[in-house]
Tab-separated table of C-alpha atoms and ligand atoms in Angstrom:
chain	number	residue	atom	x	y	z
A	1	MET	CA	77.629	104.109	131.304
A	2	ALA	CA	81.350	103.564	130.915
A	3	LEU	CA	82.704	100.940	128.567
A	4	LEU	CA	82.418	97.415	129.832
A	5	PRO	CA	85.647	96.210	131.438
A	6	GLY	CA	87.941	95.061	128.670
A	7	ASN	CA	89.010	91.647	129.865
A	8	SER	CA	90.950	90.315	126.916
A	9	ALA	CA	90.843	86.661	128.013
A	10	LYS	CA	87.079	86.824	128.238
A	11	HIS	CA	86.944	88.639	125.002
A	12	ALA	CA	89.018	85.963	123.351
A	13	ALA	CA	86.628	83.341	124.739
A	14	ILE	CA	83.681	85.227	123.290
A	15	LEU	CA	85.348	85.436	119.934
A	16	VAL	CA	86.240	81.742	119.938
A	17	GLY	CA	82.629	81.002	120.775
A	18	LEU	CA	81.408	83.275	118.057
A	19	VAL	CA	83.634	81.615	115.527
A	20	THR	CA	82.246	78.255	116.619
A	21	LEU	CA	78.727	79.577	116.150
A	22	LEU	CA	79.591	80.992	112.784
A	23	LEU	CA	81.138	77.749	111.669
A	24	SER	CA	78.070	75.807	112.695
A	25	LEU	CA	75.767	78.257	110.916
A	26	SER	CA	77.792	78.385	107.769
A	27	THR	CA	78.160	74.623	107.565
A	28	THR	CA	74.402	74.637	107.382
A	29	CYS	CA	74.633	77.150	104.529
A	30	PHE	CA	76.854	74.883	102.457
A	31	ALA	CA	74.815	71.838	103.334
A	32	GLN	CA	71.695	73.291	101.812
A	33	THR	CA	70.486	71.612	98.709
A	34	ASP	CA	70.024	73.458	95.486
A	35	ALA	CA	66.528	72.108	94.982
A	36	GLU	CA	64.645	72.968	91.823
A	37	GLY	CA	62.021	74.750	93.896
A	38	ASP	CA	64.668	77.237	95.037
A	39	LYS	CA	65.213	78.564	91.574
A	40	GLU	CA	64.280	82.151	90.928
A	41	THR	CA	62.228	82.767	87.799
A	42	ASP	CA	61.604	86.544	87.859
A	43	PRO	CA	63.668	87.810	84.890
A	44	LEU	CA	64.433	91.109	86.632
A	45	VAL	CA	65.779	89.297	89.666
A	46	LEU	CA	67.805	86.980	87.453
A	47	LYS	CA	69.271	90.014	85.725
A	48	LYS	CA	70.154	91.585	89.032
A	49	LEU	CA	71.780	88.353	90.155
A	50	GLU	CA	74.052	88.557	87.103
A	51	TRP	CA	74.853	92.150	88.050
A	52	PHE	CA	75.503	90.993	91.597
A	53	GLN	CA	77.990	88.370	90.437
A	54	ASP	CA	79.874	91.046	88.508
A	55	GLN	CA	80.411	93.234	91.590
A	56	LYS	CA	82.571	90.824	93.617
A	57	PHE	CA	83.434	93.067	96.514
A	58	GLY	CA	81.094	94.717	98.974
A	59	LEU	CA	81.122	96.389	102.367
A	60	LEU	CA	79.032	95.119	105.262
A	61	MET	CA	78.590	97.358	108.260
A	62	HIS	CA	77.291	96.324	111.673
A	63	TRP	CA	76.411	99.409	113.599
A	64	GLY	CA	74.074	100.060	116.459
A	65	THR	CA	74.054	101.185	120.073
A	66	TYR	CA	75.989	98.002	120.947
A	67	SER	CA	79.078	99.763	119.578
A	68	GLU	CA	79.033	101.868	122.777
A	69	TRP	CA	79.769	98.760	124.867
A	70	GLN	CA	81.984	97.106	122.254
A	71	ILE	CA	80.118	93.838	122.642
A	72	VAL	CA	79.050	91.019	120.317
A	73	GLU	CA	76.241	92.970	118.605
A	74	SER	CA	72.870	92.138	120.131
A	75	TRP	CA	73.788	88.732	121.442
A	76	SER	CA	74.207	89.477	125.155
A	77	LEU	CA	70.428	90.011	125.250
A	78	CYS	CA	69.880	86.425	124.204
A	79	PRO	CA	69.357	84.144	127.207
A	80	GLU	CA	71.306	81.216	125.853
A	81	ASP	CA	74.262	79.868	127.793
A	82	GLU	CA	76.689	80.389	124.945
A	83	ASN	CA	79.838	82.426	125.334
A	84	TRP	CA	78.890	84.868	122.586
A	85	CYS	CA	75.777	85.669	124.678
A	86	GLU	CA	77.784	86.353	127.824
A	87	ARG	CA	76.826	89.523	129.696
A	88	ARG	CA	79.584	91.590	131.185
A	89	GLY	CA	79.900	94.759	133.185
A	90	GLU	CA	78.111	96.169	136.171
A	91	HIS	CA	74.618	95.019	135.132
A	92	ALA	CA	75.596	91.480	134.159
A	93	LYS	CA	74.297	89.780	137.327
A	94	ASP	CA	70.684	90.614	136.648
A	95	TYR	CA	69.233	89.878	133.234
A	96	TYR	CA	66.417	92.436	133.395
A	97	GLN	CA	68.629	95.154	134.758
A	98	TYR	CA	71.071	94.390	131.969
A	99	LYS	CA	68.414	94.547	129.287
A	100	THR	CA	67.219	97.897	130.601
A	101	ALA	CA	70.766	99.259	130.634
A	102	TYR	CA	71.374	97.916	127.133
A	103	GLU	CA	68.223	99.512	125.791
A	104	ASN	CA	69.156	102.743	127.552
A	105	LEU	CA	72.204	102.944	125.308
A	106	LYS	CA	69.789	104.680	122.997
A	107	THR	CA	69.920	107.704	125.302
A	108	THR	CA	73.696	108.016	124.907
A	109	PHE	CA	74.145	107.061	121.258
A	110	ASN	CA	75.564	110.148	119.629
A	111	PRO	CA	77.958	109.450	116.742
A	112	VAL	CA	78.724	113.087	116.054
A	113	LYS	CA	81.646	112.229	113.774
A	114	PHE	CA	79.383	110.284	111.395
A	115	ASP	CA	80.453	111.173	107.863
A	116	PRO	CA	79.053	108.630	105.422
A	117	ASP	CA	80.459	110.454	102.389
A	118	SER	CA	83.972	109.730	103.643
A	119	TRP	CA	83.061	106.065	104.238
A	120	ALA	CA	81.709	105.740	100.722
A	121	ALA	CA	84.839	107.380	99.302
A	122	ALA	CA	87.122	105.019	101.269
A	123	ALA	CA	85.124	101.961	100.232
A	124	LYS	CA	85.075	103.063	96.622
A	125	ALA	CA	88.818	103.654	96.583
A	126	ALA	CA	89.239	100.106	97.910
A	127	GLY	CA	87.312	98.791	94.913
A	128	MET	CA	84.138	97.896	96.781
A	129	ARG	CA	80.973	98.115	94.733
A	130	TYR	CA	78.040	97.530	97.032
A	131	VAL	CA	77.154	98.143	100.640
A	132	ILE	CA	74.952	96.284	103.088
A	133	PHE	CA	74.066	98.111	106.258
A	134	THR	CA	72.366	96.916	109.459
A	135	THR	CA	69.121	98.874	109.432
A	136	LYS	CA	68.077	96.777	112.450
A	137	HIS	CA	69.922	93.991	114.242
A	138	HIS	CA	68.355	91.386	116.555
A	139	ASP	CA	68.201	93.865	119.470
A	140	GLY	CA	65.499	95.712	117.511
A	141	PHE	CA	67.172	99.119	117.604
A	142	CYS	CA	66.366	100.832	114.311
A	143	MET	CA	69.084	102.771	112.547
A	144	PHE	CA	66.374	104.261	110.334
A	145	ASP	CA	63.425	106.519	110.913
A	146	THR	CA	60.696	103.923	111.342
A	147	LYS	CA	57.159	104.823	112.349
A	148	GLU	CA	56.654	101.367	113.829
A	149	THR	CA	58.606	101.831	117.054
A	150	ASP	CA	60.282	104.489	119.119
A	151	TYR	CA	63.315	102.276	119.697
A	152	LYS	CA	65.231	104.058	116.994
A	153	VAL	CA	68.017	106.514	116.376
A	154	THR	CA	65.560	109.253	115.421
A	155	SER	CA	63.630	108.979	118.678
A	156	LYS	CA	63.738	112.254	120.607
A	157	ASP	CA	65.433	110.632	123.607
A	158	CYS	CA	68.347	109.563	121.440
A	159	PRO	CA	70.774	112.508	121.436
A	160	PHE	CA	71.647	111.931	117.788
A	161	SER	CA	68.029	112.572	116.757
A	162	SER	CA	68.719	116.293	116.579
A	163	ASN	CA	71.588	115.766	114.144
A	164	PRO	CA	70.713	116.490	110.499
A	165	LYS	CA	72.123	113.055	109.632
A	166	SER	CA	70.054	111.228	112.244
A	167	ASN	CA	68.328	108.923	109.773
A	168	ILE	CA	71.565	106.962	109.627
A	169	ALA	CA	70.580	104.190	107.198
A	170	GLY	CA	69.167	106.759	104.796
A	171	GLU	CA	72.336	108.840	104.952
A	172	ILE	CA	74.535	105.812	104.354
A	173	PHE	CA	72.453	104.603	101.435
A	174	ALA	CA	72.438	108.084	99.872
A	175	SER	CA	76.202	108.599	100.250
A	176	PHE	CA	77.087	105.213	98.802
A	177	ARG	CA	74.535	105.510	96.017
A	178	LYS	CA	76.160	108.786	94.966
A	179	GLN	CA	79.399	106.851	94.519
A	180	GLY	CA	77.679	104.295	92.294
A	181	PHE	CA	77.334	101.543	94.887
A	182	GLY	CA	74.679	98.849	94.887
A	183	ILE	CA	72.559	99.233	98.016
A	184	GLY	CA	71.534	96.507	100.438
A	185	ALA	CA	69.563	96.606	103.673
A	186	TYR	CA	70.474	94.132	106.388
A	187	PHE	CA	67.316	93.575	108.436
A	188	SER	CA	66.876	91.167	111.342
A	189	LYS	CA	63.584	89.301	111.259
A	190	PRO	CA	63.767	88.474	114.988
A	191	ASP	CA	63.315	91.562	117.140
A	192	TRP	CA	64.208	91.208	120.803
A	193	HIS	CA	62.699	94.550	121.704
A	194	ASN	CA	59.286	94.022	120.184
A	195	SER	CA	56.709	92.821	122.726
A	196	ASP	CA	55.061	90.672	120.066
A	197	TYR	CA	58.299	88.743	119.633
A	198	TRP	CA	59.439	88.583	123.234
A	199	TRP	CA	56.188	89.069	125.095
A	200	PRO	CA	57.105	90.549	128.500
A	201	TYR	CA	54.470	88.317	130.120
A	202	PHE	CA	56.918	85.426	129.769
A	203	PRO	CA	60.643	85.617	130.290
A	204	PRO	CA	62.624	85.220	127.090
A	205	PHE	CA	63.943	81.697	126.888
A	206	ASP	CA	66.343	81.746	123.977
A	207	ARG	CA	66.667	83.543	120.634
A	208	ASN	CA	63.238	82.372	119.473
A	209	VAL	CA	59.783	83.845	119.942
A	210	ASN	CA	58.918	83.374	123.643
A	211	TYR	CA	55.272	82.316	123.470
A	212	ASP	CA	53.316	79.606	121.740
A	213	ILE	CA	52.288	81.041	118.396
A	214	LYS	CA	49.483	78.488	118.036
A	215	LYS	CA	48.025	79.568	121.337
A	216	TYR	CA	48.433	83.296	120.752
A	217	PRO	CA	48.029	83.660	116.983
A	218	GLN	CA	47.010	87.309	117.240
A	219	LYS	CA	50.315	88.236	118.807
A	220	TRP	CA	52.228	86.591	116.007
A	221	GLU	CA	49.966	88.239	113.416
A	222	SER	CA	50.766	91.546	114.981
A	223	PHE	CA	54.508	90.814	114.801
A	224	LYS	CA	54.146	89.821	111.158
A	225	THR	CA	52.410	93.114	110.409
A	226	PHE	CA	55.140	95.049	112.223
A	227	THR	CA	57.858	93.271	110.224
A	228	TYR	CA	55.988	93.751	106.959
A	229	ASN	CA	55.497	97.450	107.678
A	230	GLN	CA	59.137	98.035	108.568
A	231	ILE	CA	60.360	96.315	105.433
A	232	LYS	CA	57.822	98.340	103.473
A	233	GLU	CA	59.276	101.532	104.925
A	234	LEU	CA	62.768	100.467	103.903
A	235	MET	CA	61.597	99.605	100.424
A	236	SER	CA	59.587	102.836	100.036
A	237	ASN	CA	61.570	105.666	101.575
A	238	TYR	CA	65.228	104.996	100.832
A	239	GLY	CA	65.538	105.188	97.063
A	240	SER	CA	66.458	102.339	94.822
A	241	MET	CA	67.401	99.154	96.686
A	242	ASP	CA	69.254	96.208	95.224
A	243	ILE	CA	69.402	93.700	98.064
A	244	LEU	CA	67.231	92.877	101.064
A	245	TRP	CA	69.524	90.869	103.348
A	246	LEU	CA	67.366	89.208	105.992
A	247	ASP	CA	69.146	87.795	109.014
A	248	GLY	CA	67.901	85.607	111.858
A	249	GLY	CA	67.304	82.410	109.935
A	250	TRP	CA	65.507	80.803	112.877
A	251	VAL	CA	62.474	82.905	111.967
A	252	GLN	CA	61.216	80.488	109.342
A	253	PRO	CA	58.514	77.889	108.899
A	254	MET	CA	59.510	74.663	110.589
A	255	THR	CA	60.034	71.869	108.119
A	256	PRO	CA	61.657	68.492	108.715
A	257	THR	CA	64.873	69.829	107.170
A	258	SER	CA	64.952	73.312	108.662
A	259	PRO	CA	67.802	73.935	111.095
A	260	ARG	CA	67.022	73.942	114.807
A	261	TRP	CA	68.432	76.970	116.569
A	262	GLY	CA	68.175	77.802	120.272
A	263	LYS	CA	66.615	75.763	123.065
A	264	SER	CA	63.042	75.927	121.788
A	265	PRO	CA	63.059	75.920	117.990
A	266	THR	CA	59.586	76.655	116.809
A	267	ASP	CA	57.614	77.349	113.659
A	268	GLN	CA	57.886	81.096	113.018
A	269	ASN	CA	56.300	81.725	109.661
A	270	ILE	CA	56.764	85.401	108.855
A	271	ASP	CA	55.001	85.059	105.473
A	272	MET	CA	57.867	85.606	103.100
A	273	PRO	CA	55.716	85.318	99.949
A	274	LYS	CA	53.740	88.366	101.077
A	275	ILE	CA	56.837	90.326	102.135
A	276	ALA	CA	58.644	89.482	98.893
A	277	ALA	CA	55.680	90.441	96.703
A	278	MET	CA	55.393	93.807	98.452
A	279	ALA	CA	59.147	94.436	98.382
A	280	ARG	CA	59.441	93.621	94.695
A	281	SER	CA	56.382	95.643	93.764
A	282	LEU	CA	58.243	98.626	95.246
A	283	GLN	CA	61.715	97.572	94.098
A	284	PRO	CA	61.387	95.535	90.914
A	285	GLY	CA	64.154	92.966	90.529
A	286	LEU	CA	65.132	93.195	94.213
A	287	ILE	CA	67.491	90.428	95.309
A	288	ILE	CA	66.168	88.841	98.491
A	289	VAL	CA	68.490	86.929	100.753
A	290	ASP	CA	66.422	85.157	103.387
A	291	ARG	CA	69.550	83.786	104.958
A	292	ALA	CA	69.712	80.105	105.766
A	293	VAL	CA	66.082	79.567	104.814
A	294	GLU	CA	65.783	77.012	102.069
A	295	GLY	CA	63.457	78.035	99.323
A	296	ARG	CA	62.896	80.711	96.780
A	297	TYR	CA	63.554	83.746	98.950
A	298	GLN	CA	67.223	83.064	99.303
A	299	ASN	CA	68.462	84.318	95.955
A	300	TYR	CA	72.025	83.732	97.007
A	301	ARG	CA	73.802	81.923	99.837
A	302	THR	CA	75.881	83.650	102.465
A	303	PRO	CA	78.546	81.460	104.068
A	304	GLU	CA	79.846	83.233	107.161
A	305	GLN	CA	83.534	83.667	107.905
A	306	GLU	CA	84.560	80.899	105.548
A	307	ILE	CA	85.343	80.057	101.967
A	308	PRO	CA	84.164	76.900	100.253
A	309	ASP	CA	86.824	74.503	98.949
A	310	THR	CA	85.594	74.793	95.422
A	311	ALA	CA	83.135	76.662	93.197
A	312	LEU	CA	79.475	76.275	94.184
A	313	SER	CA	76.552	75.558	91.902
A	314	TYR	CA	74.618	78.580	93.147
A	315	VAL	CA	75.205	82.299	93.581
A	316	TRP	CA	77.043	83.051	96.814
A	317	GLU	CA	78.784	85.637	98.900
A	318	THR	CA	81.072	85.066	101.857
A	319	CYS	CA	80.478	87.590	104.598
A	320	MET	CA	83.585	88.058	106.660
A	321	THR	CA	84.888	90.428	109.297
A	322	MET	CA	87.906	92.585	108.516
A	323	ALA	CA	88.884	92.209	112.182
A	324	THR	CA	87.354	89.427	114.313
A	325	SER	CA	84.134	91.042	115.511
A	326	TRP	CA	81.163	92.179	113.416
A	327	SER	CA	80.675	95.172	115.652
A	328	TYR	CA	83.194	97.758	116.805
A	329	VAL	CA	85.842	96.662	119.309
A	330	ALA	CA	88.625	99.191	119.802
A	331	THR	CA	91.262	96.563	120.550
A	332	ASP	CA	90.212	94.163	117.806
A	333	THR	CA	92.844	92.445	115.673
A	334	TYR	CA	92.604	93.190	111.971
A	335	LYS	CA	93.493	90.731	109.265
A	336	PRO	CA	96.593	91.882	107.410
A	337	THR	CA	96.097	93.351	103.944
A	338	TRP	CA	97.795	90.452	102.133
A	339	LYS	CA	95.344	88.084	103.786
A	340	LEU	CA	92.328	90.197	102.811
A	341	ILE	CA	93.490	90.330	99.191
A	342	HIS	CA	94.112	86.589	99.144
A	343	LEU	CA	90.639	85.992	100.560
A	344	LEU	CA	89.089	88.160	97.868
A	345	VAL	CA	91.017	86.386	95.104
A	346	ASP	CA	90.231	82.929	96.473
A	347	ILE	CA	86.520	83.755	96.719
A	348	VAL	CA	86.325	85.313	93.266
A	349	ALA	CA	88.160	82.319	91.765
A	350	LYS	CA	85.381	80.128	93.136
A	351	GLY	CA	82.687	82.373	91.711
A	352	GLY	CA	81.688	84.163	94.904
A	353	ASN	CA	81.618	87.710	96.237
A	354	LEU	CA	83.410	88.972	99.328
A	355	LEU	CA	81.255	91.049	101.641
A	356	LEU	CA	83.810	92.468	104.045
A	357	ASN	CA	82.559	93.797	107.353
A	358	ILE	CA	83.690	96.856	109.291
A	359	GLY	CA	81.959	97.991	112.492
A	360	PRO	CA	81.941	101.784	112.957
A	361	SER	CA	82.777	103.267	116.352
A	362	PRO	CA	80.178	104.843	118.651
A	363	GLU	CA	81.506	108.252	117.630
A	364	GLY	CA	80.769	107.409	114.018
A	365	GLU	CA	84.228	106.660	112.712
A	366	LEU	CA	85.905	103.798	110.913
A	367	ALA	CA	88.996	102.637	112.796
A	368	PRO	CA	92.285	103.825	111.253
A	369	ALA	CA	93.360	100.177	110.905
A	370	SER	CA	90.363	99.543	108.639
A	371	LEU	CA	90.972	102.671	106.587
A	372	ASP	CA	94.627	101.709	106.090
A	373	ARG	CA	93.601	98.323	104.810
A	374	LEU	CA	90.992	99.775	102.483
A	375	LYS	CA	93.672	102.015	101.017
A	376	GLU	CA	96.108	99.152	100.508
A	377	ILE	CA	93.467	96.930	98.972
A	378	GLY	CA	92.655	99.846	96.663
A	379	ALA	CA	96.260	100.068	95.490
A	380	TRP	CA	96.155	96.385	94.576
A	381	MET	CA	92.745	96.674	92.938
A	382	LYS	CA	93.895	99.593	90.832
A	383	VAL	CA	96.308	97.278	89.053
A	384	ASN	CA	94.290	94.065	89.156
A	385	ASN	CA	90.585	94.863	89.286
A	386	SER	CA	89.935	93.782	85.705
A	387	ALA	CA	90.844	90.241	86.837
A	388	ILE	CA	88.195	90.504	89.570
A	389	TYR	CA	85.072	92.353	88.360
A	390	ASN	CA	82.775	90.732	85.812
A	391	THR	CA	84.653	87.439	85.941
A	392	ARG	CA	83.314	83.959	86.518
A	393	ALA	CA	84.817	80.815	87.976
A	394	ILE	CA	86.782	78.429	85.820
A	395	ALA	CA	88.015	74.982	86.867
A	396	PRO	CA	90.336	74.152	88.516
A	397	TYR	CA	89.667	77.506	90.317
A	398	LYS	CA	92.706	77.317	92.535
A	399	GLU	CA	95.871	75.263	92.378
A	400	GLY	CA	98.265	75.826	95.228
A	401	LYS	CA	99.074	79.526	95.159
A	402	VAL	CA	97.492	80.220	91.758
A	403	CYS	CA	93.851	81.281	91.437
A	404	TYR	CA	92.063	81.515	88.091
A	405	THR	CA	89.291	83.784	86.885
A	406	ARG	CA	87.604	83.884	83.479
A	407	MET	CA	86.704	87.132	81.744
A	408	PRO	CA	83.547	87.590	79.659
A	409	ASP	CA	85.604	87.081	76.438
A	410	LYS	CA	87.037	83.857	77.918
A	411	THR	CA	90.452	85.350	78.599
A	412	ILE	CA	91.965	83.745	81.648
A	413	ASN	CA	93.678	85.428	84.561
A	414	ALA	CA	96.126	83.487	86.687
A	415	ILE	CA	96.463	85.387	89.949
A	416	CYS	CA	99.558	84.230	91.800
A	417	LEU	CA	99.425	84.719	95.543
A	418	ALA	CA	102.664	85.905	97.093
A	419	ASP	CA	103.886	84.316	100.280
A	420	GLU	CA	103.607	86.480	103.354
A	421	GLY	CA	106.361	89.102	103.136
A	422	GLU	CA	107.372	88.044	99.597
A	423	LYS	CA	108.091	91.342	97.866
A	424	GLN	CA	109.838	90.116	94.726
A	425	LEU	CA	108.518	87.782	92.098
A	426	PRO	CA	110.314	84.516	91.455
A	427	ALA	CA	112.300	84.179	88.186
A	428	THR	CA	109.721	81.796	86.726
A	429	ILE	CA	106.149	80.813	87.480
A	430	SER	CA	104.669	77.549	86.232
A	431	ILE	CA	101.023	77.192	85.377
A	432	THR	CA	99.826	73.652	84.856
A	433	ALA	CA	96.092	73.983	84.313
A	434	PHE	CA	96.177	75.899	81.022
A	435	THR	CA	98.379	76.616	78.037
A	436	PRO	CA	98.133	79.858	76.057
A	437	LYS	CA	97.163	79.590	72.398
A	438	ALA	CA	100.195	79.083	70.202
A	439	GLY	CA	101.770	82.408	69.271
A	440	SER	CA	99.568	84.390	71.664
A	441	LYS	CA	100.710	86.916	74.222
A	442	VAL	CA	100.836	86.607	77.961
A	443	THR	CA	100.587	89.880	79.801
A	444	MET	CA	101.058	90.820	83.393
A	445	LEU	CA	98.702	93.407	84.837
A	446	GLY	CA	100.531	96.640	85.561
A	447	VAL	CA	103.369	95.793	83.138
A	448	LYS	CA	103.450	97.193	79.599
A	449	GLU	CA	105.656	94.681	77.788
A	450	PRO	CA	104.363	91.188	77.031
A	451	ILE	CA	105.872	88.513	79.211
A	452	LYS	CA	107.916	85.642	77.766
A	453	TRP	CA	106.475	82.199	78.152
A	454	GLU	CA	107.293	78.661	77.120
A	455	ARG	CA	105.279	75.516	76.872
A	456	SER	CA	106.245	72.937	79.448
A	457	ALA	CA	105.442	69.236	79.771
A	458	LYS	CA	102.211	70.247	81.473
A	459	GLY	CA	101.024	73.816	80.924
A	460	PHE	CA	103.552	76.611	80.565
A	461	THR	CA	106.242	78.566	82.312
A	462	ILE	CA	106.304	82.329	82.604
A	463	GLN	CA	109.634	84.138	82.733
A	464	ILE	CA	109.582	87.264	84.809
A	465	PRO	CA	111.912	90.023	83.575
A	466	GLU	CA	114.427	91.108	86.190
A	467	ALA	CA	113.110	94.685	86.279
A	468	VAL	CA	109.602	93.432	87.039
A	469	ARG	CA	110.847	90.929	89.605
A	470	THR	CA	112.568	93.570	91.657
A	471	ASN	CA	110.020	96.294	91.079
A	472	PRO	CA	106.623	94.612	90.737
A	473	PRO	CA	103.523	96.669	89.892
A	474	CYS	CA	101.880	95.696	93.185
A	475	GLU	CA	102.327	93.673	96.320
A	476	TYR	CA	100.553	90.547	97.612
A	477	ALA	CA	99.394	88.905	94.344
A	478	TRP	CA	100.349	89.184	90.670
A	479	THR	CA	98.091	88.614	87.690
A	480	PHE	CA	99.034	87.031	84.370
A	481	ARG	CA	96.527	87.127	81.549
A	482	PHE	CA	96.259	84.926	78.487
A	483	MET	CA	93.890	83.273	76.075
A	484	ALA	CA	94.035	79.520	76.644
A	485	GLU	CA	93.974	77.042	73.823
B	1	GLC	C1	76.600	86.086	112.846
B	1	GLC	C2	76.383	86.965	114.046
B	1	GLC	C3	75.362	88.046	113.760
B	1	GLC	C4	75.778	88.806	112.514
B	1	GLC	C5	75.939	87.846	111.359
B	1	GLC	C6	76.427	88.511	110.096
B	1	GLC	O1	75.477	85.294	112.606
B	1	GLC	O2	75.975	86.164	115.127
B	1	GLC	O3	75.261	88.904	114.834
B	1	GLC	O4	74.825	89.764	112.200
B	1	GLC	O5	76.876	86.859	111.711
B	1	GLC	O6	76.605	87.580	109.086
């Protein structure tokens, strides 16, 4: 089928709706308490969480057959009257016809230009250090060679199945692992293709399971087994895994405090203790991110499309789109490079990681706009990455245009964010939060000579040499390093 009609006004409405959804979800993320019971005790997991906090910058990729229609991932299958669930195109009038056409995208999915080695190289050059890939989104289409369903990229009626790289998730994980990346599997707990989640006997009603689990416990048991088996495959057949990133937070036991999503929120206990025990027996120290589910299987929090105002008391990662959509949209608007770098710096100053999303095209390519940005971020990281990796937050985190990070030896970096279009440094920069130790040096990353500084009434003032002002070592943000008293 041809691409859905690209009506930009409608598209904008979908995106506005999506942002609204994201904001409501992420508010819930921040609102979660850091209860004692949440605390992880497995020393291997704790060690990996330290590793995780050192990485700072990762790549998220949303990819599935939905890229063929350039739609909001799986969401048009969800019968909720929200604009991000809107169906468009020739099948839109009839839900069942639409779902059939959507699922038939499997028979045309053929990303012959898929070259994960080049993606890993581009991400590495940008300074990214881990990857999280959608092995299965809510639509249930598997981007890995599962034995549990035929709704998968390696099914013989998917044209890409005959390609030597057809086990897409496996290829991506292998390519990125070769480049030293940490590896994470995004996996949707809800599965809108599985007949034990949306039983065809009843029409689907919203994003939730569509039958009464108490009345049909066997069906739910069977869905639990399916989920367990798929996660077991991912943990067994794809080499060493660092992160299991579980999406679809409405699949969780219903407690008085659990969020209510959809029209018929219901208790959907998938048995995380059993899944986690299995996953960690196969992947010791595995970080599990049961997103938006309070409790011990959410090793870190994942605010969506937003940055907290200050440092948080728990491990966190903002997931954010490089453009506006998680999945591929040819006409999408990309954030400018300066903005992406400022987001990264702001997040790192508050102790978080940035997981930046790019949606590959149905042909298997990353849009040139995303590759350009990766390159430009890489140029900045080349100069400044030692102020990013392995750092931790230090109060006051961010003051106006200055963000702070603390290195393992307690050295402080003041990363000064340039205004949009500001290519030259000012003659002086004032830092109020800290003062360097008497007689110590202040350096600027990318500049050999030490930089002159003077104590001021509050903090200190840095004097930028003329040659550096007019010919700075990088654009967008400049880092000054010192040992504070
Ligand atoms: C939002 C989207 C979902 C996507 C997720 C990634 O919740 O609705 O499709 O997978 O963000 O964080």
